[in-house]
């Protein structure tokens, strides 16, 4: 009998995560509005996998990454790491948890102190967490540098002496030195030249294999996550629109938004033609997201129901999730095409 894999081990479990940024105004600096940056997002990340998180700039990807590690306070929801709650921890417990969960920022230059030799920046977490003595910390920093393809003597140099690609390696070394289990990679290659991107992606892949790391890989472009992700979650305006195995997603994107993102990826083979889907209008503001499906004002297939009711992220096929009325039950009346006037 065929063995059914029922219990895939999840390392990270994000449930109904919400992050609203308050907007203050008036003389009394009262909260006058909320930026709904992340609005009820749930997903899990399996041990050793890379989950890609993709969507246009401003859709809430960084907010997901930062809130799930507790770097900024969340509004509601929960995050579990290996069955233990991550958010709302205090003191020692919070410190201990943070060791295992690291982040690499898009712009490592902004997160490195220009006055410190990079060895000191890399070792900062070790000192804060009082891991090892001075000599051991020194050795751990040296090892981290080596693991990202840099040399011992680089520890003594300052951030401005490095190229963009090298700085990003330093950012990775800083996360790696803590011996983490999970790393949020927040657009780690977006600021780099294409030729350098591949090198950094290869390093990340190699480190994942060597140390059994689990990644959340954030990118604004589907092409970047195509080679590194096992599964991909597509985000639109604070919500997950689609989540699927990378191969399935690239073979047949189900959500019209994923289809549009996919159509923007150039195909190297000139014999294959792909029609570029140009979305109408701009991304709406997360201050006041559209009613119903947030994507409906820009969707080429919008129906009556899409403007009225929000679709849930439901399993459309085994292990394939999509939040779209094209893939969910609705009445014939609700399925009538929606006429949208684009100003
Ligand atoms: P992404 O990483 O996908 O580009 P972000 O998570 O940075 O998106 O931002 C999501 C939304 O939240 C955007 O509309 C952004 O302007 C808003 N936002 C981000 N940080 C703050 C903040 N500190 N205060 C208010 N709004 C914010
Ligand atoms: Mg971002």
CSV table of C-alpha atoms and ligand atoms in Angstrom, one decimal:
chain,number,residue,atom,x,y,z
A,1,UNK,CA,0.0,0.0,0.0
A,2,UNK,CA,1.2,3.5,-0.8
A,3,UNK,CA,2.3,5.4,2.2
A,4,UNK,CA,0.4,8.6,2.7
A,5,UNK,CA,2.4,11.5,4.0
A,6,UNK,CA,0.0,13.0,6.4
A,7,UNK,CA,2.3,14.6,8.8
A,8,UNK,CA,4.6,17.0,7.0
A,9,UNK,CA,6.7,18.7,9.7
A,10,UNK,CA,6.1,22.5,9.9
A,11,UNK,CA,8.8,24.6,11.5
A,12,UNK,CA,6.8,27.8,11.3
A,13,UNK,CA,3.1,28.3,11.6
A,14,UNK,CA,1.6,31.7,11.0
A,15,UNK,CA,-2.1,32.0,11.9
A,16,UNK,CA,-4.4,34.9,11.1
A,17,UNK,CA,-1.6,37.4,11.3
A,18,UNK,CA,-2.7,41.0,11.2
A,19,UNK,CA,-0.7,44.2,11.3
A,20,UNK,CA,-2.3,47.6,11.1
A,21,UNK,CA,-0.1,50.7,11.3
A,22,UNK,CA,-2.0,53.5,13.0
A,23,UNK,CA,-2.1,56.8,11.3
A,24,UNK,CA,-2.2,59.8,13.7
A,25,UNK,CA,-3.6,63.2,12.9
A,26,UNK,CA,-5.1,66.4,14.2
A,27,UNK,CA,-4.0,68.4,17.2
A,28,UNK,CA,-4.4,65.6,19.6
A,29,UNK,CA,-2.5,63.1,17.5
A,30,UNK,CA,-5.4,60.7,17.6
A,31,UNK,CA,-5.5,57.6,15.5
A,32,UNK,CA,-7.4,58.7,12.5
A,33,UNK,CA,-6.9,55.7,10.2
A,34,UNK,CA,-5.2,52.4,9.9
A,35,UNK,CA,-2.8,51.2,7.2
A,36,UNK,CA,-4.0,47.6,6.8
A,37,UNK,CA,-0.5,46.3,5.8
A,38,UNK,CA,-1.1,42.7,6.7
A,39,UNK,CA,-4.7,41.6,7.0
A,40,UNK,CA,-5.3,38.0,8.2
A,41,UNK,CA,-2.5,36.0,6.7
A,42,UNK,CA,-2.0,32.3,7.4
A,43,UNK,CA,0.7,30.0,6.1
A,44,UNK,CA,3.2,27.4,7.3
A,45,UNK,CA,6.8,26.8,6.4
A,46,UNK,CA,8.1,23.2,6.4
A,47,UNK,CA,11.4,22.2,7.9
A,48,UNK,CA,14.2,22.8,5.4
A,49,UNK,CA,12.0,24.4,2.8
A,50,UNK,CA,12.1,27.8,1.1
A,51,UNK,CA,8.8,29.5,0.9
A,52,UNK,CA,8.8,32.4,-1.6
A,53,UNK,CA,6.7,35.4,-0.7
A,54,UNK,CA,6.0,37.6,-3.7
A,55,UNK,CA,4.0,40.7,-4.6
A,56,UNK,CA,4.3,44.3,-5.7
A,57,UNK,CA,6.1,46.8,-3.6
A,58,UNK,CA,3.9,47.9,-0.7
A,59,UNK,CA,1.7,44.8,-0.5
A,60,UNK,CA,3.0,43.9,3.0
A,61,UNK,CA,5.8,41.4,2.5
A,62,UNK,CA,8.3,43.1,4.8
A,63,UNK,CA,5.6,43.7,7.4
A,64,UNK,CA,4.9,39.9,7.4
A,65,UNK,CA,8.6,39.2,7.8
A,66,UNK,CA,9.2,41.7,10.6
A,67,UNK,CA,6.0,41.0,12.6
A,68,UNK,CA,6.4,37.3,12.4
A,69,UNK,CA,9.8,37.6,14.1
A,70,UNK,CA,8.4,40.0,16.7
A,71,UNK,CA,10.6,42.9,15.4
A,72,UNK,CA,7.6,45.1,15.3
A,73,UNK,CA,4.4,44.6,17.4
A,74,UNK,CA,1.6,42.7,15.7
A,75,UNK,CA,-2.1,43.7,15.8
A,76,UNK,CA,-3.4,40.1,16.2
A,77,UNK,CA,-2.8,36.5,15.2
A,78,UNK,CA,-0.2,34.1,16.2
A,79,UNK,CA,3.2,32.7,15.1
A,80,UNK,CA,4.6,29.4,16.2
A,81,UNK,CA,8.2,28.1,15.8
A,82,UNK,CA,8.5,24.4,16.3
A,83,UNK,CA,5.2,24.4,18.3
A,84,UNK,CA,6.2,27.3,20.5
A,85,UNK,CA,4.6,30.7,20.4
A,86,UNK,CA,7.0,33.4,19.1
A,87,UNK,CA,5.1,36.6,19.7
A,88,UNK,CA,4.6,38.4,23.0
A,89,UNK,CA,7.6,36.7,24.7
A,90,UNK,CA,9.5,38.6,27.2
A,91,UNK,CA,13.1,38.7,28.6
A,92,UNK,CA,15.2,35.6,28.5
A,93,UNK,CA,12.5,33.6,26.6
A,94,UNK,CA,12.3,36.2,23.9
A,95,UNK,CA,16.1,36.4,23.6
A,96,UNK,CA,16.4,32.6,23.4
A,97,UNK,CA,13.7,32.5,20.7
A,98,UNK,CA,15.3,35.3,18.7
A,99,UNK,CA,18.5,33.4,18.3
A,100,UNK,CA,16.9,30.7,16.2
A,101,UNK,CA,15.0,33.2,14.0
A,102,UNK,CA,17.1,35.6,12.0
A,103,UNK,CA,16.6,38.2,9.2
A,104,UNK,CA,18.6,39.4,6.3
A,105,UNK,CA,17.6,42.9,5.1
A,106,UNK,CA,17.3,44.2,1.6
A,107,UNK,CA,19.8,46.9,2.2
A,108,UNK,CA,22.6,45.6,4.4
A,109,UNK,CA,24.4,48.9,4.2
A,110,UNK,CA,21.6,50.6,6.1
A,111,UNK,CA,21.7,47.9,8.8
A,112,UNK,CA,25.5,47.9,9.2
A,113,UNK,CA,27.1,50.5,11.5
A,114,UNK,CA,29.5,52.5,9.2
A,115,UNK,CA,31.8,53.2,12.2
A,116,UNK,CA,32.3,49.5,13.1
A,117,UNK,CA,34.6,47.0,11.4
A,118,UNK,CA,32.2,44.4,9.9
A,119,UNK,CA,33.6,41.7,12.1
A,120,UNK,CA,32.2,43.6,15.1
A,121,UNK,CA,28.8,44.0,13.4
A,122,UNK,CA,28.7,40.3,12.6
A,123,UNK,CA,29.6,39.4,16.1
A,124,UNK,CA,27.1,41.8,17.7
A,125,UNK,CA,24.4,39.2,18.2
A,126,UNK,CA,26.9,36.8,19.9
A,127,UNK,CA,27.8,39.6,22.4
A,128,UNK,CA,24.2,40.5,23.1
A,129,UNK,CA,23.3,36.9,23.7
A,130,UNK,CA,26.6,36.2,25.5
A,131,UNK,CA,27.4,33.3,23.3
A,132,UNK,CA,30.9,32.0,23.8
A,133,UNK,CA,33.9,34.0,25.2
A,134,UNK,CA,35.9,36.5,23.1
A,135,UNK,CA,38.1,34.0,21.4
A,136,UNK,CA,35.1,31.7,20.5
A,137,UNK,CA,33.2,34.7,19.2
A,138,UNK,CA,36.2,35.7,17.1
A,139,UNK,CA,36.3,32.2,15.7
A,140,UNK,CA,32.5,32.1,15.0
A,141,UNK,CA,32.8,35.4,13.1
A,142,UNK,CA,35.7,34.0,11.1
A,143,UNK,CA,33.7,30.9,10.3
A,144,UNK,CA,30.7,32.9,9.2
A,145,UNK,CA,32.8,35.0,6.9
A,146,UNK,CA,34.2,31.9,5.3
A,147,UNK,CA,30.8,30.3,4.9
A,148,UNK,CA,29.6,33.3,2.8
A,149,UNK,CA,32.7,33.3,0.7
A,150,UNK,CA,34.6,36.2,2.4
A,151,UNK,CA,38.1,36.1,3.9
A,152,UNK,CA,39.4,36.4,7.5
A,153,UNK,CA,40.9,39.9,6.9
A,154,UNK,CA,37.6,41.3,5.8
A,155,UNK,CA,36.5,41.3,9.5
A,156,UNK,CA,38.8,44.3,10.0
A,157,UNK,CA,37.4,46.4,7.2
A,158,UNK,CA,34.6,48.9,7.2
A,159,UNK,CA,31.2,48.6,5.4
A,160,UNK,CA,32.1,51.3,2.8
A,161,UNK,CA,35.0,49.2,1.6
A,162,UNK,CA,32.7,46.5,0.2
A,163,UNK,CA,30.7,46.1,-2.9
A,164,UNK,CA,26.9,45.6,-2.8
A,165,UNK,CA,27.2,41.8,-3.2
A,166,UNK,CA,29.9,41.6,-0.5
A,167,UNK,CA,27.7,43.7,1.8
A,168,UNK,CA,24.9,41.4,1.3
A,169,UNK,CA,27.2,38.5,2.2
A,170,UNK,CA,28.1,40.3,5.4
A,171,UNK,CA,24.3,40.6,6.1
A,172,UNK,CA,24.0,36.9,5.6
A,173,UNK,CA,27.0,36.2,7.8
A,174,UNK,CA,25.5,38.3,10.6
A,175,UNK,CA,22.4,36.1,10.5
A,176,UNK,CA,24.3,32.9,10.1
A,177,UNK,CA,26.7,33.4,13.0
A,178,UNK,CA,23.8,32.9,15.4
A,179,UNK,CA,23.4,29.4,14.1
A,180,UNK,CA,19.7,30.0,13.3
A,181,UNK,CA,17.1,27.5,12.2
A,182,UNK,CA,15.0,29.9,10.3
A,183,UNK,CA,15.9,33.1,8.3
A,184,UNK,CA,13.6,35.7,6.8
A,185,UNK,CA,15.4,36.9,3.6
A,186,UNK,CA,13.8,40.2,2.9
A,187,UNK,CA,14.6,40.9,-0.8
A,188,UNK,CA,18.2,39.8,-0.3
A,189,UNK,CA,19.1,40.3,-3.9
A,190,UNK,CA,16.7,43.0,-5.1
A,191,UNK,CA,19.3,45.8,-4.8
A,192,UNK,CA,22.1,43.8,-6.6
A,193,UNK,CA,23.1,43.6,-10.2
A,194,UNK,CA,21.7,40.6,-12.0
A,195,UNK,CA,25.2,39.0,-12.4
A,196,UNK,CA,25.7,39.3,-8.6
A,197,UNK,CA,22.2,38.0,-7.8
A,198,UNK,CA,23.0,34.5,-8.9
A,199,UNK,CA,26.1,34.3,-6.7
A,200,UNK,CA,24.2,35.4,-3.6
A,201,UNK,CA,21.3,33.0,-4.4
A,202,UNK,CA,23.9,30.2,-4.8
A,203,UNK,CA,25.4,31.0,-1.4
A,204,UNK,CA,22.0,30.9,0.2
A,205,UNK,CA,21.2,27.6,-1.4
A,206,UNK,CA,24.5,26.1,-0.3
A,207,UNK,CA,24.1,27.4,3.3
A,208,UNK,CA,20.6,25.9,3.4
A,209,UNK,CA,21.9,22.5,2.4
A,210,UNK,CA,24.8,22.6,4.7
A,211,UNK,CA,23.0,23.8,7.8
A,212,UNK,CA,19.5,22.6,7.2
A,213,UNK,CA,18.0,26.1,7.2
A,214,UNK,CA,14.5,27.0,6.6
A,215,UNK,CA,13.8,30.3,4.6
A,216,UNK,CA,11.1,32.7,4.0
A,217,UNK,CA,12.4,34.4,0.8
A,218,UNK,CA,10.7,37.7,0.0
A,219,UNK,CA,10.8,39.2,-3.5
A,220,UNK,CA,8.8,41.6,-5.6
A,221,UNK,CA,9.4,39.6,-8.7
A,222,UNK,CA,8.3,36.1,-9.4
A,223,UNK,CA,11.4,35.4,-11.6
A,224,UNK,CA,13.7,35.7,-8.5
A,225,UNK,CA,11.9,33.1,-6.5
A,226,UNK,CA,11.5,30.6,-9.3
A,227,UNK,CA,14.8,28.8,-8.7
A,228,UNK,CA,15.1,29.0,-5.0
A,229,UNK,CA,11.6,28.3,-3.7
A,230,UNK,CA,9.9,25.0,-2.9
A,231,UNK,CA,6.6,26.7,-2.6
A,232,UNK,CA,5.4,30.2,-3.4
A,233,UNK,CA,2.9,32.5,-1.7
A,234,UNK,CA,1.6,35.4,-3.8
A,235,UNK,CA,0.5,38.5,-1.8
A,236,UNK,CA,-1.7,41.3,-2.9
A,237,UNK,CA,-2.6,44.3,-0.7
A,238,UNK,CA,-2.1,42.6,2.7
A,239,UNK,CA,-3.6,39.2,1.8
A,240,UNK,CA,-2.4,35.9,0.3
A,241,UNK,CA,-3.9,35.5,-3.2
A,242,UNK,CA,-2.4,32.1,-4.0
A,243,UNK,CA,-0.1,29.6,-2.4
A,244,UNK,CA,1.3,26.5,-4.2
A,245,UNK,CA,4.2,24.3,-5.0
A,246,UNK,CA,6.6,26.3,-7.1
A,247,UNK,CA,6.4,23.9,-10.1
A,248,UNK,CA,2.6,23.8,-10.1
A,249,UNK,CA,2.4,27.6,-9.7
A,250,UNK,CA,4.7,28.3,-12.7
A,251,UNK,CA,3.0,25.6,-14.8
A,252,UNK,CA,-0.5,26.9,-14.1
A,253,UNK,CA,-1.1,30.0,-12.1
A,254,UNK,CA,-4.7,30.0,-10.8
A,255,UNK,CA,-5.2,33.5,-9.5
A,256,UNK,CA,-5.6,36.3,-12.1
A,257,UNK,CA,-3.1,38.3,-10.2
A,258,UNK,CA,-0.5,35.5,-10.3
A,259,UNK,CA,-1.2,35.2,-14.0
A,260,UNK,CA,-0.4,38.9,-14.5
A,261,UNK,CA,2.8,38.7,-12.5
A,262,UNK,CA,3.8,35.6,-14.5
A,263,UNK,CA,3.1,37.3,-17.8
A,264,UNK,CA,5.7,40.0,-16.9
A,265,UNK,CA,8.6,37.5,-16.7
A,266,UNK,CA,10.5,37.5,-20.0
A,267,UNK,CA,10.9,34.1,-21.7
A,268,UNK,CA,14.4,33.6,-23.1
A,269,UNK,CA,13.1,31.4,-26.0
A,270,UNK,CA,11.8,33.8,-28.8
A,271,UNK,CA,9.7,31.0,-30.3
A,272,UNK,CA,7.5,31.0,-27.3
A,273,UNK,CA,5.1,33.9,-27.1
A,274,UNK,CA,3.4,34.9,-23.9
A,275,UNK,CA,0.8,37.6,-23.8
A,276,UNK,CA,1.7,40.3,-21.4
A,277,UNK,CA,-1.3,41.0,-19.1
A,278,UNK,CA,-1.3,44.7,-18.3
A,279,UNK,CA,-3.4,45.4,-15.1
A,280,UNK,CA,-5.7,48.3,-15.1
A,281,UNK,CA,-5.1,51.1,-12.6
A,282,UNK,CA,-2.7,51.3,-9.7
A,283,UNK,CA,-2.4,49.2,-6.6
A,284,UNK,CA,-5.2,50.6,-4.3
A,285,UNK,CA,-4.2,52.1,-0.9
A,286,UNK,CA,-4.0,49.7,2.1
A,287,UNK,CA,-5.6,52.6,4.1
A,288,UNK,CA,-8.9,51.8,2.4
A,289,UNK,CA,-8.7,48.5,0.6
A,290,UNK,CA,-11.5,47.7,-1.9
A,291,UNK,CA,-14.5,45.8,-0.6
A,292,UNK,CA,-14.9,42.2,-1.6
A,293,UNK,CA,-11.9,40.7,-3.3
A,294,UNK,CA,-9.1,43.4,-3.0
A,295,UNK,CA,-8.0,42.6,-6.5
A,296,UNK,CA,-11.4,43.0,-8.2
A,297,UNK,CA,-11.0,46.6,-9.5
A,298,UNK,CA,-8.0,45.5,-11.5
A,299,UNK,CA,-9.1,42.0,-12.4
A,300,UNK,CA,-9.9,41.2,-16.0
A,301,UNK,CA,-12.4,38.5,-14.9
A,302,UNK,CA,-14.2,40.4,-12.1
A,303,UNK,CA,-17.8,39.2,-11.4
A,304,UNK,CA,-20.5,40.7,-9.3
A,305,UNK,CA,-19.6,38.5,-6.3
A,306,UNK,CA,-16.0,39.7,-6.4
A,307,UNK,CA,-17.1,43.3,-5.6
A,308,UNK,CA,-19.3,42.1,-2.7
A,309,UNK,CA,-17.7,39.2,-0.8
A,310,UNK,CA,-14.1,38.5,0.1
A,311,UNK,CA,-13.0,35.1,-1.2
A,312,UNK,CA,-11.3,32.8,1.4
A,313,UNK,CA,-7.9,31.2,0.7
A,314,UNK,CA,-9.2,27.7,-0.1
A,315,UNK,CA,-7.6,24.5,-1.3
A,316,UNK,CA,-8.4,24.3,-5.0
A,317,UNK,CA,-6.4,21.1,-5.6
A,318,UNK,CA,-4.3,19.1,-3.2
A,319,UNK,CA,-1.8,21.5,-1.5
A,320,UNK,CA,-2.8,24.4,-3.8
A,321,UNK,CA,-4.5,27.3,-2.2
A,322,UNK,CA,-6.2,30.2,-4.0
A,323,UNK,CA,-8.4,33.1,-2.9
A,324,UNK,CA,-10.5,33.7,-6.0
A,325,UNK,CA,-14.2,33.4,-6.8
A,326,UNK,CA,-13.3,31.8,-10.1
A,327,UNK,CA,-12.4,28.8,-8.0
A,328,UNK,CA,-15.2,28.9,-5.5
A,329,UNK,CA,-18.9,28.3,-5.4
A,330,UNK,CA,-21.2,31.2,-6.0
A,331,UNK,CA,-24.6,31.7,-7.5
A,332,UNK,CA,-25.3,32.3,-11.3
A,333,UNK,CA,-26.5,35.8,-10.5
A,334,UNK,CA,-23.3,36.5,-8.6
A,335,UNK,CA,-21.2,35.2,-11.5
A,336,UNK,CA,-22.3,38.0,-13.9
A,337,UNK,CA,-19.4,40.0,-15.2
A,338,UNK,CA,-18.8,43.2,-13.4
A,339,UNK,CA,-18.6,46.4,-15.4
A,340,UNK,CA,-15.9,48.6,-14.0
A,341,UNK,CA,-15.3,52.1,-15.2
A,342,UNK,CA,-11.6,52.9,-15.1
A,343,UNK,CA,-11.2,56.6,-14.8
B,1,LIG,P1,6.5,45.5,1.0
B,1,LIG,O1,7.6,44.9,1.8
B,1,LIG,O2,5.6,44.4,0.3
B,1,LIG,O3,7.0,46.5,0.0
B,1,LIG,P2,5.7,46.8,3.4
B,1,LIG,O4,5.4,45.7,4.3
B,1,LIG,O5,6.9,47.5,3.6
B,1,LIG,O6,5.5,46.3,1.9
B,1,LIG,O7,4.5,47.9,3.5
B,1,LIG,C1,3.1,47.5,3.5
B,1,LIG,C2,2.3,48.8,3.7
B,1,LIG,O8,2.4,49.3,5.0
B,1,LIG,C3,2.6,49.9,2.7
B,1,LIG,O9,1.5,50.6,2.3
B,1,LIG,C4,3.5,50.8,3.6
B,1,LIG,O10,3.4,52.1,3.1
B,1,LIG,C5,2.9,50.6,4.9
B,1,LIG,N1,3.9,50.8,6.0
B,1,LIG,C6,5.0,50.1,6.2
B,1,LIG,N2,5.7,50.5,7.3
B,1,LIG,C7,4.9,51.5,7.9
B,1,LIG,C8,4.9,52.2,9.1
B,1,LIG,N3,6.0,52.1,9.9
B,1,LIG,N4,3.9,53.1,9.3
B,1,LIG,C9,2.9,53.2,8.5
B,1,LIG,N5,2.7,52.5,7.4
B,1,LIG,C10,3.7,51.6,7.1
B,2,LIG,MG1,9.7,45.3,1.6
